[in-house]
mmCIF file of N, CA, C and O in Angstrom:
data_model
loop_
_atom_site.group_PDB
_atom_site.id
_atom_site.type_symbol
_atom_site.label_atom_id
_atom_site.label_comp_id
_atom_site.label_asym_id
_atom_site.label_seq_id
_atom_site.Cartn_x
_atom_site.Cartn_y
_atom_site.Cartn_z
ATOM 1 N N CYS I 1 20.193 5.471 -10.545
ATOM 2 C CA CYS I 1 20.841 6.669 -10.027
ATOM 3 C C CYS I 1 22.308 6.335 -9.707
ATOM 4 O O CYS I 1 22.581 5.427 -8.946
ATOM 5 N N GLY I 2 23.242 7.071 -10.281
ATOM 6 C CA GLY I 2 24.659 6.800 -10.091
ATOM 7 C C GLY I 2 25.199 7.369 -8.793
ATOM 8 O O GLY I 2 24.541 8.132 -8.086
ATOM 9 N N ASN I 3 26.421 6.955 -8.465
ATOM 10 C CA ASN I 3 27.065 7.419 -7.236
ATOM 11 C C ASN I 3 27.208 8.937 -7.193
ATOM 12 O O ASN I 3 26.999 9.555 -6.148
ATOM 13 N N LEU I 4 27.605 9.553 -8.321
ATOM 14 C CA LEU I 4 27.774 11.006 -8.335
ATOM 15 C C LEU I 4 26.465 11.727 -8.062
ATOM 16 O O LEU I 4 26.440 12.733 -7.355
ATOM 17 N N GLU I 5 25.377 11.211 -8.587
ATOM 18 C CA GLU I 5 24.068 11.826 -8.339
ATOM 19 C C GLU I 5 23.685 11.699 -6.875
ATOM 20 O O GLU I 5 23.170 12.645 -6.278
ATOM 21 N N ARG I 6 23.947 10.541 -6.272
ATOM 22 C CA ARG I 6 23.663 10.360 -4.850
ATOM 23 C C ARG I 6 24.524 11.294 -4.013
ATOM 24 O O ARG I 6 24.045 11.916 -3.061
ATOM 25 N N GLU I 7 25.819 11.396 -4.358
ATOM 26 C CA GLU I 7 26.708 12.293 -3.627
ATOM 27 C C GLU I 7 26.245 13.736 -3.752
ATOM 28 O O GLU I 7 26.278 14.491 -2.790
ATOM 29 N N ASP I 8 25.795 14.119 -4.937
ATOM 30 C CA ASP I 8 25.324 15.479 -5.155
ATOM 31 C C ASP I 8 24.083 15.765 -4.305
ATOM 32 O O ASP I 8 23.989 16.820 -3.674
ATOM 33 N N ARG I 9 23.147 14.838 -4.275
ATOM 34 C CA ARG I 9 21.942 15.022 -3.433
ATOM 35 C C ARG I 9 22.320 15.112 -1.965
ATOM 36 O O ARG I 9 21.793 15.938 -1.225
ATOM 37 N N PHE I 10 23.242 14.243 -1.523
ATOM 38 C CA PHE I 10 23.700 14.274 -0.132
ATOM 39 C C PHE I 10 24.351 15.618 0.177
ATOM 40 O O PHE I 10 24.056 16.240 1.193
ATOM 41 N N PHE I 11 25.229 16.078 -0.711
ATOM 42 C CA PHE I 11 25.937 17.336 -0.495
ATOM 43 C C PHE I 11 24.957 18.500 -0.373
ATOM 44 O O PHE I 11 25.083 19.341 0.509
ATOM 45 N N LYS I 12 23.971 18.555 -1.266
ATOM 46 C CA LYS I 12 23.001 19.648 -1.252
ATOM 47 C C LYS I 12 22.120 19.626 -0.009
ATOM 48 O O LYS I 12 21.525 20.649 0.339
ATOM 49 N N ALA I 13 22.033 18.485 0.669
ATOM 50 C CA ALA I 13 21.242 18.393 1.893
ATOM 51 C C ALA I 13 22.000 18.936 3.110
ATOM 52 O O ALA I 13 21.399 19.188 4.151
ATOM 53 N N LEU I 14 23.305 19.140 2.967
ATOM 54 C CA LEU I 14 24.109 19.666 4.073
ATOM 55 C C LEU I 14 23.814 21.143 4.292
ATOM 56 O O LEU I 14 23.409 21.846 3.368
ATOM 57 N N PRO I 15 24.047 21.642 5.509
ATOM 58 C CA PRO I 15 23.881 23.079 5.756
ATOM 59 C C PRO I 15 24.802 23.897 4.841
ATOM 60 O O PRO I 15 25.913 23.466 4.514
ATOM 61 N N PHE I 16 24.340 25.077 4.454
ATOM 62 C CA PHE I 16 25.064 25.944 3.532
ATOM 63 C C PHE I 16 26.493 26.195 4.008
ATOM 64 O O PHE I 16 27.440 26.105 3.217
ATOM 65 N N ALA I 17 26.684 26.507 5.277
ATOM 66 C CA ALA I 17 28.024 26.819 5.799
ATOM 67 C C ALA I 17 28.962 25.620 5.662
ATOM 68 O O ALA I 17 30.145 25.785 5.340
ATOM 69 N N LEU I 18 28.452 24.414 5.881
ATOM 70 C CA LEU I 18 29.276 23.216 5.747
ATOM 71 C C LEU I 18 29.614 22.959 4.277
ATOM 72 O O LEU I 18 30.744 22.591 3.953
ATOM 73 N N GLN I 19 28.659 23.164 3.376
ATOM 74 C CA GLN I 19 28.928 23.037 1.947
ATOM 75 C C GLN I 19 30.061 23.978 1.543
ATOM 76 O O GLN I 19 31.003 23.587 0.850
ATOM 77 N N ALA I 20 29.959 25.228 1.986
ATOM 78 C CA ALA I 20 30.968 26.230 1.629
ATOM 79 C C ALA I 20 32.338 25.833 2.169
ATOM 80 O O ALA I 20 33.342 25.941 1.466
ATOM 81 N N GLN I 21 32.389 25.368 3.403
ATOM 82 C CA GLN I 21 33.667 24.978 3.995
ATOM 83 C C GLN I 21 34.279 23.779 3.264
ATOM 84 O O GLN I 21 35.486 23.747 3.009
ATOM 85 N N LEU I 22 33.470 22.805 2.907
ATOM 86 C CA LEU I 22 33.963 21.646 2.165
ATOM 87 C C LEU I 22 34.504 22.052 0.803
ATOM 88 O O LEU I 22 35.522 21.533 0.348
ATOM 89 N N ARG I 23 33.849 22.994 0.162
ATOM 90 C CA ARG I 23 34.336 23.449 -1.144
ATOM 91 C C ARG I 23 35.646 24.212 -1.017
ATOM 92 O O ARG I 23 36.505 24.111 -1.879
ATOM 93 N N VAL I 24 35.815 24.976 0.052
ATOM 94 C CA VAL I 24 37.100 25.652 0.275
ATOM 95 C C VAL I 24 38.201 24.612 0.471
ATOM 96 O O VAL I 24 39.297 24.741 -0.066
ATOM 97 N N LEU I 25 37.905 23.561 1.221
ATOM 98 C CA LEU I 25 38.901 22.511 1.474
ATOM 99 C C LEU I 25 39.283 21.778 0.189
ATOM 100 O O LEU I 25 40.436 21.406 0.002
ATOM 101 N N THR I 26 38.318 21.568 -0.700
ATOM 102 C CA THR I 26 38.608 20.810 -1.915
ATOM 103 C C THR I 26 39.076 21.674 -3.074
ATOM 104 O O THR I 26 39.892 21.238 -3.884
ATOM 105 N N ARG I 27 38.577 22.892 -3.192
ATOM 106 C CA ARG I 27 38.922 23.749 -4.324
ATOM 107 C C ARG I 27 39.971 24.801 -3.992
ATOM 108 O O ARG I 27 40.655 25.295 -4.878
ATOM 109 N N GLY I 28 40.070 25.164 -2.724
ATOM 110 C CA GLY I 28 40.976 26.228 -2.301
ATOM 111 C C GLY I 28 42.433 26.018 -2.668
ATOM 112 O O GLY I 28 43.079 26.941 -3.178
ATOM 113 N N PRO I 29 43.005 24.830 -2.434
ATOM 114 C CA PRO I 29 44.425 24.649 -2.758
ATOM 115 C C PRO I 29 44.747 24.924 -4.231
ATOM 116 O O PRO I 29 45.756 25.559 -4.533
ATOM 117 N N LEU I 30 43.907 24.493 -5.127
ATOM 118 C CA LEU I 30 44.148 24.745 -6.544
ATOM 119 C C LEU I 30 44.025 26.243 -6.859
ATOM 120 O O LEU I 30 44.854 26.808 -7.557
ATOM 121 N N LEU I 31 43.004 26.894 -6.307
ATOM 122 C CA LEU I 31 42.823 28.317 -6.569
ATOM 123 C C LEU I 31 43.963 29.154 -5.997
ATOM 124 O O LEU I 31 44.386 30.131 -6.601
ATOM 125 N N ARG I 32 44.446 28.764 -4.829
ATOM 126 C CA ARG I 32 45.518 29.537 -4.200
ATOM 127 C C ARG I 32 46.806 29.533 -5.026
ATOM 128 O O ARG I 32 47.652 30.388 -4.851
ATOM 129 N N SER I 33 46.931 28.590 -5.950
ATOM 130 C CA SER I 33 48.120 28.553 -6.804
ATOM 131 C C SER I 33 48.107 29.679 -7.833
ATOM 132 O O SER I 33 49.130 29.988 -8.425
ATOM 133 N N CYS I 34 46.959 30.291 -8.061
ATOM 134 C CA CYS I 34 46.830 31.442 -8.950
ATOM 135 C C CYS I 34 47.071 32.695 -8.128
ATOM 136 O O CYS I 34 46.466 32.867 -7.069
ATOM 137 N N GLY I 35 47.951 33.572 -8.583
ATOM 138 C CA GLY I 35 48.326 34.758 -7.818
ATOM 139 C C GLY I 35 47.155 35.538 -7.255
ATOM 140 O O GLY I 35 47.112 35.870 -6.074
ATOM 141 N N PHE I 36 46.153 35.827 -8.084
ATOM 142 C CA PHE I 36 45.006 36.611 -7.625
ATOM 143 C C PHE I 36 44.289 35.937 -6.470
ATOM 144 O O PHE I 36 43.984 36.554 -5.455
ATOM 145 N N PHE I 37 43.989 34.639 -6.610
ATOM 146 C CA PHE I 37 43.246 33.934 -5.579
ATOM 147 C C PHE I 37 44.105 33.668 -4.346
ATOM 148 O O PHE I 37 43.588 33.582 -3.235
ATOM 149 N N GLY I 38 45.419 33.533 -4.538
ATOM 150 C CA GLY I 38 46.316 33.427 -3.392
ATOM 151 C C GLY I 38 46.253 34.691 -2.556
ATOM 152 O O GLY I 38 46.161 34.642 -1.327
ATOM 153 N N ASP I 39 46.280 35.851 -3.221
ATOM 154 C CA ASP I 39 46.150 37.132 -2.513
ATOM 155 C C ASP I 39 44.781 37.258 -1.857
ATOM 156 O O ASP I 39 44.667 37.722 -0.719
ATOM 157 N N LEU I 40 43.735 36.867 -2.577
ATOM 158 C CA LEU I 40 42.387 36.929 -2.020
ATOM 159 C C LEU I 40 42.292 36.084 -0.756
ATOM 160 O O LEU I 40 41.704 36.510 0.243
ATOM 161 N N SER I 41 42.904 34.918 -0.774
ATOM 162 C CA SER I 41 42.895 34.033 0.389
ATOM 163 C C SER I 41 43.557 34.691 1.594
ATOM 164 O O SER I 41 43.074 34.576 2.719
ATOM 165 N N GLN I 42 44.670 35.394 1.359
ATOM 166 C CA GLN I 42 45.394 36.033 2.458
ATOM 167 C C GLN I 42 44.668 37.252 3.003
ATOM 168 O O GLN I 42 44.693 37.510 4.202
ATOM 169 N N HIS I 43 44.019 38.011 2.113
ATOM 170 C CA HIS I 43 43.445 39.287 2.535
ATOM 171 C C HIS I 43 41.937 39.257 2.744
ATOM 172 O O HIS I 43 41.392 40.171 3.369
ATOM 173 N N CYS I 44 41.280 38.245 2.219
ATOM 174 C CA CYS I 44 39.814 38.190 2.331
ATOM 175 C C CYS I 44 39.352 36.739 2.228
ATOM 176 O O CYS I 44 38.807 36.319 1.209
ATOM 177 N N SER I 45 39.577 35.974 3.282
ATOM 178 C CA SER I 45 39.201 34.555 3.220
ATOM 179 C C SER I 45 37.709 34.343 2.977
ATOM 180 O O SER I 45 37.334 33.383 2.301
ATOM 181 N N PRO I 46 36.808 35.224 3.489
ATOM 182 C CA PRO I 46 35.398 35.044 3.120
ATOM 183 C C PRO I 46 35.170 35.182 1.610
ATOM 184 O O PRO I 46 34.315 34.513 1.052
ATOM 185 N N GLY I 47 35.961 36.045 0.955
ATOM 186 C CA GLY I 47 35.846 36.195 -0.494
ATOM 187 C C GLY I 47 36.228 34.921 -1.222
ATOM 188 O O GLY I 47 35.552 34.497 -2.162
ATOM 189 N N LEU I 48 37.328 34.281 -0.781
ATOM 190 C CA LEU I 48 37.728 33.014 -1.389
ATOM 191 C C LEU I 48 36.671 31.948 -1.144
ATOM 192 O O LEU I 48 36.351 31.163 -2.036
ATOM 193 N N ARG I 49 36.096 31.934 0.052
ATOM 194 C CA ARG I 49 35.043 30.954 0.356
ATOM 195 C C ARG I 49 33.857 31.145 -0.590
ATOM 196 O O ARG I 49 33.318 30.175 -1.118
ATOM 197 N N GLN I 50 33.481 32.390 -0.853
ATOM 198 C CA GLN I 50 32.367 32.655 -1.777
ATOM 199 C C GLN I 50 32.698 32.183 -3.187
ATOM 200 O O GLN I 50 31.863 31.584 -3.851
ATOM 201 N N VAL I 51 33.911 32.468 -3.643
ATOM 202 C CA VAL I 51 34.314 32.035 -4.986
ATOM 203 C C VAL I 51 34.278 30.510 -5.066
ATOM 204 O O VAL I 51 33.734 29.943 -6.017
ATOM 205 N N CYS I 52 34.862 29.840 -4.071
ATOM 206 C CA CYS I 52 34.892 28.370 -4.078
ATOM 207 C C CYS I 52 33.491 27.777 -4.090
ATOM 208 O O CYS I 52 33.242 26.771 -4.750
ATOM 209 N N HIS I 53 32.583 28.399 -3.350
ATOM 210 C CA HIS I 53 31.257 27.818 -3.193
ATOM 211 C C HIS I 53 30.300 28.201 -4.322
ATOM 212 O O HIS I 53 29.490 27.391 -4.764
ATOM 213 N N GLN I 54 30.398 29.438 -4.817
ATOM 214 C CA GLN I 54 29.372 29.909 -5.740
ATOM 215 C C GLN I 54 29.832 30.079 -7.184
ATOM 216 O O GLN I 54 29.001 30.176 -8.077
ATOM 217 N N ALA I 55 31.129 30.131 -7.428
ATOM 218 C CA ALA I 55 31.566 30.461 -8.777
ATOM 219 C C ALA I 55 32.377 29.375 -9.470
ATOM 220 O O ALA I 55 32.715 29.518 -10.627
ATOM 221 N N ILE I 56 32.685 28.300 -8.786
ATOM 222 C CA ILE I 56 33.529 27.243 -9.350
ATOM 223 C C ILE I 56 32.693 26.006 -9.629
ATOM 224 O O ILE I 56 31.925 25.555 -8.794
ATOM 225 N N THR I 57 32.862 25.469 -10.823
ATOM 226 C CA THR I 57 32.263 24.182 -11.168
ATOM 227 C C THR I 57 33.352 23.307 -11.774
ATOM 228 O O THR I 57 34.343 23.803 -12.295
ATOM 229 N N SER I 58 33.154 22.029 -11.691
ATOM 230 C CA SER I 58 34.115 21.082 -12.259
ATOM 231 C C SER I 58 33.667 20.681 -13.653
ATOM 232 O O SER I 58 32.473 20.606 -13.942
ATOM 233 N N ALA I 59 34.635 20.429 -14.506
ATOM 234 C CA ALA I 59 34.339 19.964 -15.854
ATOM 235 C C ALA I 59 35.391 18.941 -16.257
ATOM 236 O O ALA I 59 36.560 19.077 -15.904
ATOM 237 N N VAL I 60 34.971 17.939 -16.959
ATOM 238 C CA VAL I 60 35.881 16.925 -17.484
ATOM 239 C C VAL I 60 36.101 17.229 -18.964
ATOM 240 O O VAL I 60 35.147 17.440 -19.707
ATOM 241 N N VAL I 61 37.356 17.270 -19.358
ATOM 242 C CA VAL I 61 37.697 17.469 -20.759
ATOM 243 C C VAL I 61 38.366 16.184 -21.230
ATOM 244 O O VAL I 61 39.346 15.734 -20.642
ATOM 245 N N LEU I 62 37.831 15.610 -22.276
ATOM 246 C CA LEU I 62 38.343 14.348 -22.800
ATOM 247 C C LEU I 62 39.489 14.590 -23.769
ATOM 248 O O LEU I 62 39.640 15.685 -24.319
ATOM 249 N N ALA I 63 40.294 13.566 -24.002
ATOM 250 C CA ALA I 63 41.389 13.651 -24.968
ATOM 251 C C ALA I 63 40.839 14.105 -26.316
ATOM 252 O O ALA I 63 39.760 13.670 -26.743
ATOM 253 N N ASP I 64 41.560 14.982 -26.975
ATOM 254 C CA ASP I 64 41.208 15.520 -28.295
ATOM 255 C C ASP I 64 39.965 16.415 -28.299
ATOM 256 O O ASP I 64 39.474 16.785 -29.358
ATOM 257 N N GLU I 65 39.440 16.758 -27.136
ATOM 258 C CA GLU I 65 38.293 17.668 -27.062
ATOM 259 C C GLU I 65 38.806 19.110 -27.051
ATOM 260 O O GLU I 65 39.831 19.412 -26.451
ATOM 261 N N THR I 66 38.098 20.004 -27.696
ATOM 262 C CA THR I 66 38.455 21.418 -27.716
ATOM 263 C C THR I 66 37.706 22.132 -26.600
ATOM 264 O O THR I 66 36.473 22.121 -26.570
ATOM 265 N N CYS I 67 38.454 22.731 -25.657
ATOM 266 C CA CYS I 67 37.842 23.447 -24.524
ATOM 267 C C CYS I 67 37.274 24.781 -24.955
ATOM 268 O O CYS I 67 36.216 25.190 -24.518
ATOM 269 N N PHE I 68 38.033 25.501 -25.766
ATOM 270 C CA PHE I 68 37.603 26.782 -26.304
ATOM 271 C C PHE I 68 38.431 27.069 -27.544
ATOM 272 O O PHE I 68 39.488 26.498 -27.738
ATOM 273 N N GLN I 69 37.908 27.958 -28.389
ATOM 274 C CA GLN I 69 38.579 28.288 -29.639
ATOM 275 C C GLN I 69 38.743 29.792 -29.765
ATOM 276 O O GLN I 69 37.964 30.560 -29.200
ATOM 277 N N SER I 70 39.721 30.179 -30.538
ATOM 278 C CA SER I 70 39.935 31.588 -30.825
ATOM 279 C C SER I 70 38.661 32.178 -31.420
ATOM 280 O O SER I 70 38.003 31.551 -32.250
ATOM 281 N N GLY I 71 38.313 33.356 -30.961
ATOM 282 C CA GLY I 71 37.122 34.026 -31.460
ATOM 283 C C GLY I 71 35.888 33.803 -30.621
ATOM 284 O O GLY I 71 34.903 34.522 -30.755
ATOM 285 N N GLU I 72 35.900 32.810 -29.738
ATOM 286 C CA GLU I 72 34.765 32.579 -28.851
ATOM 287 C C GLU I 72 34.753 33.632 -27.745
ATOM 288 O O GLU I 72 35.788 34.152 -27.354
ATOM 289 N N VAL I 73 33.572 33.909 -27.234
ATOM 290 C CA VAL I 73 33.451 34.819 -26.108
ATOM 291 C C VAL I 73 34.109 34.161 -24.890
ATOM 292 O O VAL I 73 33.857 32.993 -24.595
ATOM 293 N N CYS I 74 34.955 34.901 -24.220
ATOM 294 C CA CYS I 74 35.672 34.373 -23.059
ATOM 295 C C CYS I 74 34.803 34.526 -21.815
ATOM 296 O O CYS I 74 34.540 35.647 -21.366
ATOM 297 N N VAL I 75 34.329 33.421 -21.262
ATOM 298 C CA VAL I 75 33.426 33.490 -20.112
ATOM 299 C C VAL I 75 33.907 32.650 -18.928
ATOM 300 O O VAL I 75 33.261 32.651 -17.890
ATOM 301 N N VAL I 76 35.012 31.938 -19.086
ATOM 302 C CA VAL I 76 35.495 31.080 -18.005
ATOM 303 C C VAL I 76 37.008 31.161 -17.883
ATOM 304 O O VAL I 76 37.699 31.548 -18.819
ATOM 305 N N THR I 77 37.474 30.778 -16.732
ATOM 306 C CA THR I 77 38.890 30.518 -16.511
ATOM 307 C C THR I 77 38.997 29.043 -16.208
ATOM 308 O O THR I 77 38.226 28.514 -15.404
ATOM 309 N N ARG I 78 39.910 28.356 -16.829
ATOM 310 C CA ARG I 78 40.085 26.922 -16.615
ATOM 311 C C ARG I 78 41.308 26.688 -15.744
ATOM 312 O O ARG I 78 42.400 27.115 -16.083
ATOM 313 N N PHE I 79 41.100 26.012 -14.637
ATOM 314 C CA PHE I 79 42.189 25.587 -13.762
ATOM 315 C C PHE I 79 42.416 24.110 -14.007
ATOM 316 O O PHE I 79 41.474 23.326 -13.989
ATOM 317 N N ILE I 80 43.640 23.726 -14.220
ATOM 318 C CA ILE I 80 43.945 22.334 -14.532
ATOM 319 C C ILE I 80 44.221 21.602 -13.224
ATOM 320 O O ILE I 80 45.134 21.947 -12.489
ATOM 321 N N GLU I 81 43.401 20.588 -12.949
ATOM 322 C CA GLU I 81 43.551 19.811 -11.719
ATOM 323 C C GLU I 81 44.309 18.512 -11.965
ATOM 324 O O GLU I 81 45.150 18.113 -11.170
ATOM 325 N N LYS I 82 44.003 17.831 -13.060
ATOM 326 C CA LYS I 82 44.656 16.568 -13.418
ATOM 327 C C LYS I 82 44.910 16.566 -14.910
ATOM 328 O O LYS I 82 44.177 17.160 -15.676
ATOM 329 N N GLY I 83 45.942 15.855 -15.316
ATOM 330 C CA GLY I 83 46.230 15.717 -16.732
ATOM 331 C C GLY I 83 46.898 16.952 -17.301
ATOM 332 O O GLY I 83 47.473 17.754 -16.572
ATOM 333 N N GLN I 84 46.799 17.101 -18.609
ATOM 334 C CA GLN I 84 47.408 18.236 -19.301
ATOM 335 C C GLN I 84 46.511 18.678 -20.444
ATOM 336 O O GLN I 84 45.773 17.879 -21.008
ATOM 337 N N LEU I 85 46.599 19.955 -20.761
ATOM 338 C CA LEU I 85 45.962 20.497 -21.951
ATOM 339 C C LEU I 85 47.056 21.079 -22.829
ATOM 340 O O LEU I 85 48.105 21.474 -22.338
ATOM 341 N N VAL I 86 46.796 21.122 -24.109
ATOM 342 C CA VAL I 86 47.722 21.775 -25.031
ATOM 343 C C VAL I 86 47.029 23.023 -25.541
ATOM 344 O O VAL I 86 45.900 22.963 -26.046
ATOM 345 N N TYR I 87 47.692 24.162 -25.375
ATOM 346 C CA TYR I 87 47.167 25.440 -25.827
ATOM 347 C C TYR I 87 47.837 25.805 -27.145
ATOM 348 O O TYR I 87 49.058 25.866 -27.222
ATOM 349 N N PHE I 88 47.038 26.017 -28.173
ATOM 350 C CA PHE I 88 47.534 26.382 -29.498
ATOM 351 C C PHE I 88 47.158 27.843 -29.769
ATOM 352 O O PHE I 88 46.041 28.125 -30.196
ATOM 353 N N PRO I 89 48.063 28.785 -29.515
ATOM 354 C CA PRO I 89 47.734 30.189 -29.777
ATOM 355 C C PRO I 89 47.707 30.472 -31.279
ATOM 356 O O PRO I 89 48.254 29.699 -32.074
ATOM 357 N N LEU I 90 47.074 31.570 -31.658
ATOM 358 C CA LEU I 90 47.055 31.941 -33.077
ATOM 359 C C LEU I 90 48.464 32.234 -33.572
ATOM 360 O O LEU I 90 48.807 31.951 -34.713
ATOM 361 N N ARG I 91 49.276 32.830 -32.707
ATOM 362 C CA ARG I 91 50.671 33.120 -33.048
ATOM 363 C C ARG I 91 51.555 32.495 -31.978
ATOM 364 O O ARG I 91 51.198 32.446 -30.819
ATOM 365 N N GLY I 92 52.704 32.053 -32.364
ATOM 366 C CA GLY I 92 53.634 31.481 -31.390
ATOM 367 C C GLY I 92 53.510 29.976 -31.303
ATOM 368 O O GLY I 92 52.803 29.339 -32.077
ATOM 369 N N GLU I 93 54.196 29.441 -30.319
ATOM 370 C CA GLU I 93 54.274 27.989 -30.163
ATOM 371 C C GLU I 93 53.214 27.477 -29.189
ATOM 372 O O GLU I 93 52.777 28.193 -28.298
ATOM 373 N N GLU I 94 52.876 26.215 -29.363
ATOM 374 C CA GLU I 94 51.934 25.583 -28.434
ATOM 375 C C GLU I 94 52.549 25.513 -27.047
ATOM 376 O O GLU I 94 53.766 25.490 -26.884
ATOM 377 N N THR I 95 51.683 25.489 -26.040
ATOM 378 C CA THR I 95 52.113 25.435 -24.656
ATOM 379 C C THR I 95 51.392 24.285 -23.967
ATOM 380 O O THR I 95 50.181 24.121 -24.127
ATOM 381 N N ILE I 96 52.124 23.499 -23.197
ATOM 382 C CA ILE I 96 51.520 22.448 -22.378
ATOM 383 C C ILE I 96 51.063 23.096 -21.074
ATOM 384 O O ILE I 96 51.834 23.774 -20.398
ATOM 385 N N VAL I 97 49.798 22.898 -20.729
ATOM 386 C CA VAL I 97 49.234 23.450 -19.498
ATOM 387 C C VAL I 97 49.001 22.281 -18.553
ATOM 388 O O VAL I 97 48.266 21.351 -18.870
ATOM 389 N N SER I 98 49.654 22.319 -17.396
ATOM 390 C CA SER I 98 49.661 21.208 -16.445
ATOM 391 C C SER I 98 48.915 21.575 -15.165
ATOM 392 O O SER I 98 48.536 22.730 -14.970
ATOM 393 N N PRO I 99 48.735 20.602 -14.252
ATOM 394 C CA PRO I 99 48.065 20.899 -12.991
ATOM 395 C C PRO I 99 48.673 22.105 -12.286
ATOM 396 O O PRO I 99 49.871 22.352 -12.351
ATOM 397 N N ALA I 100 47.805 22.856 -11.620
ATOM 398 C CA ALA I 100 48.113 24.090 -10.889
ATOM 399 C C ALA I 100 48.361 25.261 -11.837
ATOM 400 O O ALA I 100 48.728 26.336 -11.402
ATOM 401 N N MET I 101 48.124 25.072 -13.137
ATOM 402 C CA MET I 101 48.194 26.174 -14.099
ATOM 403 C C MET I 101 46.759 26.517 -14.498
ATOM 404 O O MET I 101 45.828 25.788 -14.189
ATOM 405 N N TYR I 102 46.603 27.638 -15.192
ATOM 406 C CA TYR I 102 45.267 28.049 -15.595
ATOM 407 C C TYR I 102 45.298 28.709 -16.955
ATOM 408 O O TYR I 102 46.332 29.146 -17.434
ATOM 409 N N LEU I 103 44.138 28.754 -17.594
ATOM 410 C CA LEU I 103 43.953 29.368 -18.914
ATOM 411 C C LEU I 103 42.832 30.393 -18.817
ATOM 412 O O LEU I 103 41.933 30.250 -18.003
ATOM 413 N N SER I 104 42.850 31.384 -19.682
ATOM 414 C CA SER I 104 41.771 32.370 -19.810
ATOM 415 C C SER I 104 41.653 33.276 -18.601
ATOM 416 O O SER I 104 40.578 33.730 -18.282
ATOM 417 N N GLU I 105 42.738 33.532 -17.940
ATOM 418 C CA GLU I 105 42.687 34.373 -16.742
ATOM 419 C C GLU I 105 42.018 35.711 -17.013
ATOM 420 O O GLU I 105 41.327 36.256 -16.163
ATOM 421 N N ALA I 106 42.185 36.246 -18.216
ATOM 422 C CA ALA I 106 41.605 37.552 -18.529
ATOM 423 C C ALA I 106 40.089 37.560 -18.389
ATOM 424 O O ALA I 106 39.492 38.622 -18.206
ATOM 425 N N ALA I 107 39.450 36.402 -18.427
ATOM 426 C CA ALA I 107 37.996 36.342 -18.262
ATOM 427 C C ALA I 107 37.573 36.915 -16.917
ATOM 428 O O ALA I 107 36.428 37.319 -16.742
ATOM 429 N N LEU I 108 38.499 36.973 -15.966
ATOM 430 C CA LEU I 108 38.161 37.495 -14.644
ATOM 431 C C LEU I 108 37.929 38.999 -14.647
ATOM 432 O O LEU I 108 37.200 39.505 -13.818
ATOM 433 N N TRP I 109 38.575 39.735 -15.562
ATOM 434 C CA TRP I 109 38.440 41.193 -15.482
ATOM 435 C C TRP I 109 38.292 41.923 -16.811
ATOM 436 O O TRP I 109 38.105 43.125 -16.828
ATOM 437 N N VAL I 110 38.361 41.233 -17.930
ATOM 438 C CA VAL I 110 38.266 41.903 -19.224
ATOM 439 C C VAL I 110 36.874 41.696 -19.802
ATOM 440 O O VAL I 110 36.374 40.580 -19.844
ATOM 441 N N LYS I 111 36.249 42.807 -20.225
ATOM 442 C CA LYS I 111 34.972 42.689 -20.929
ATOM 443 C C LYS I 111 35.282 42.504 -22.406
ATOM 444 O O LYS I 111 35.884 43.378 -23.031
ATOM 445 N N TRP I 112 34.880 41.380 -22.973
ATOM 446 C CA TRP I 112 35.246 41.046 -24.353
ATOM 447 C C TRP I 112 34.195 41.567 -25.313
ATOM 448 O O TRP I 112 33.068 41.538 -25.142
#
């Protein structure tokens, strides 16, 4: 059993309110950098706490891995915490996406 698995079991054993608060502390700063979530934080902190606790998961993307491709159903928004991603649009120039930036924001409100 690896360290991450032990940490995950320990975390899940904590009371729900403490889990939620810890997730706000760790995920909140990155989310607040996005205009929508920054506003949500100011006007509805319980809403941000719910998003941090119930709707956010972490994912590791390796070098040369494709996160998503044109034509795929848009179901996530990616927030960049470390490193960089390169976005290759169908038209236009590639864009470097760095920490505190995000991709696929439209997934939050557009039905594809």
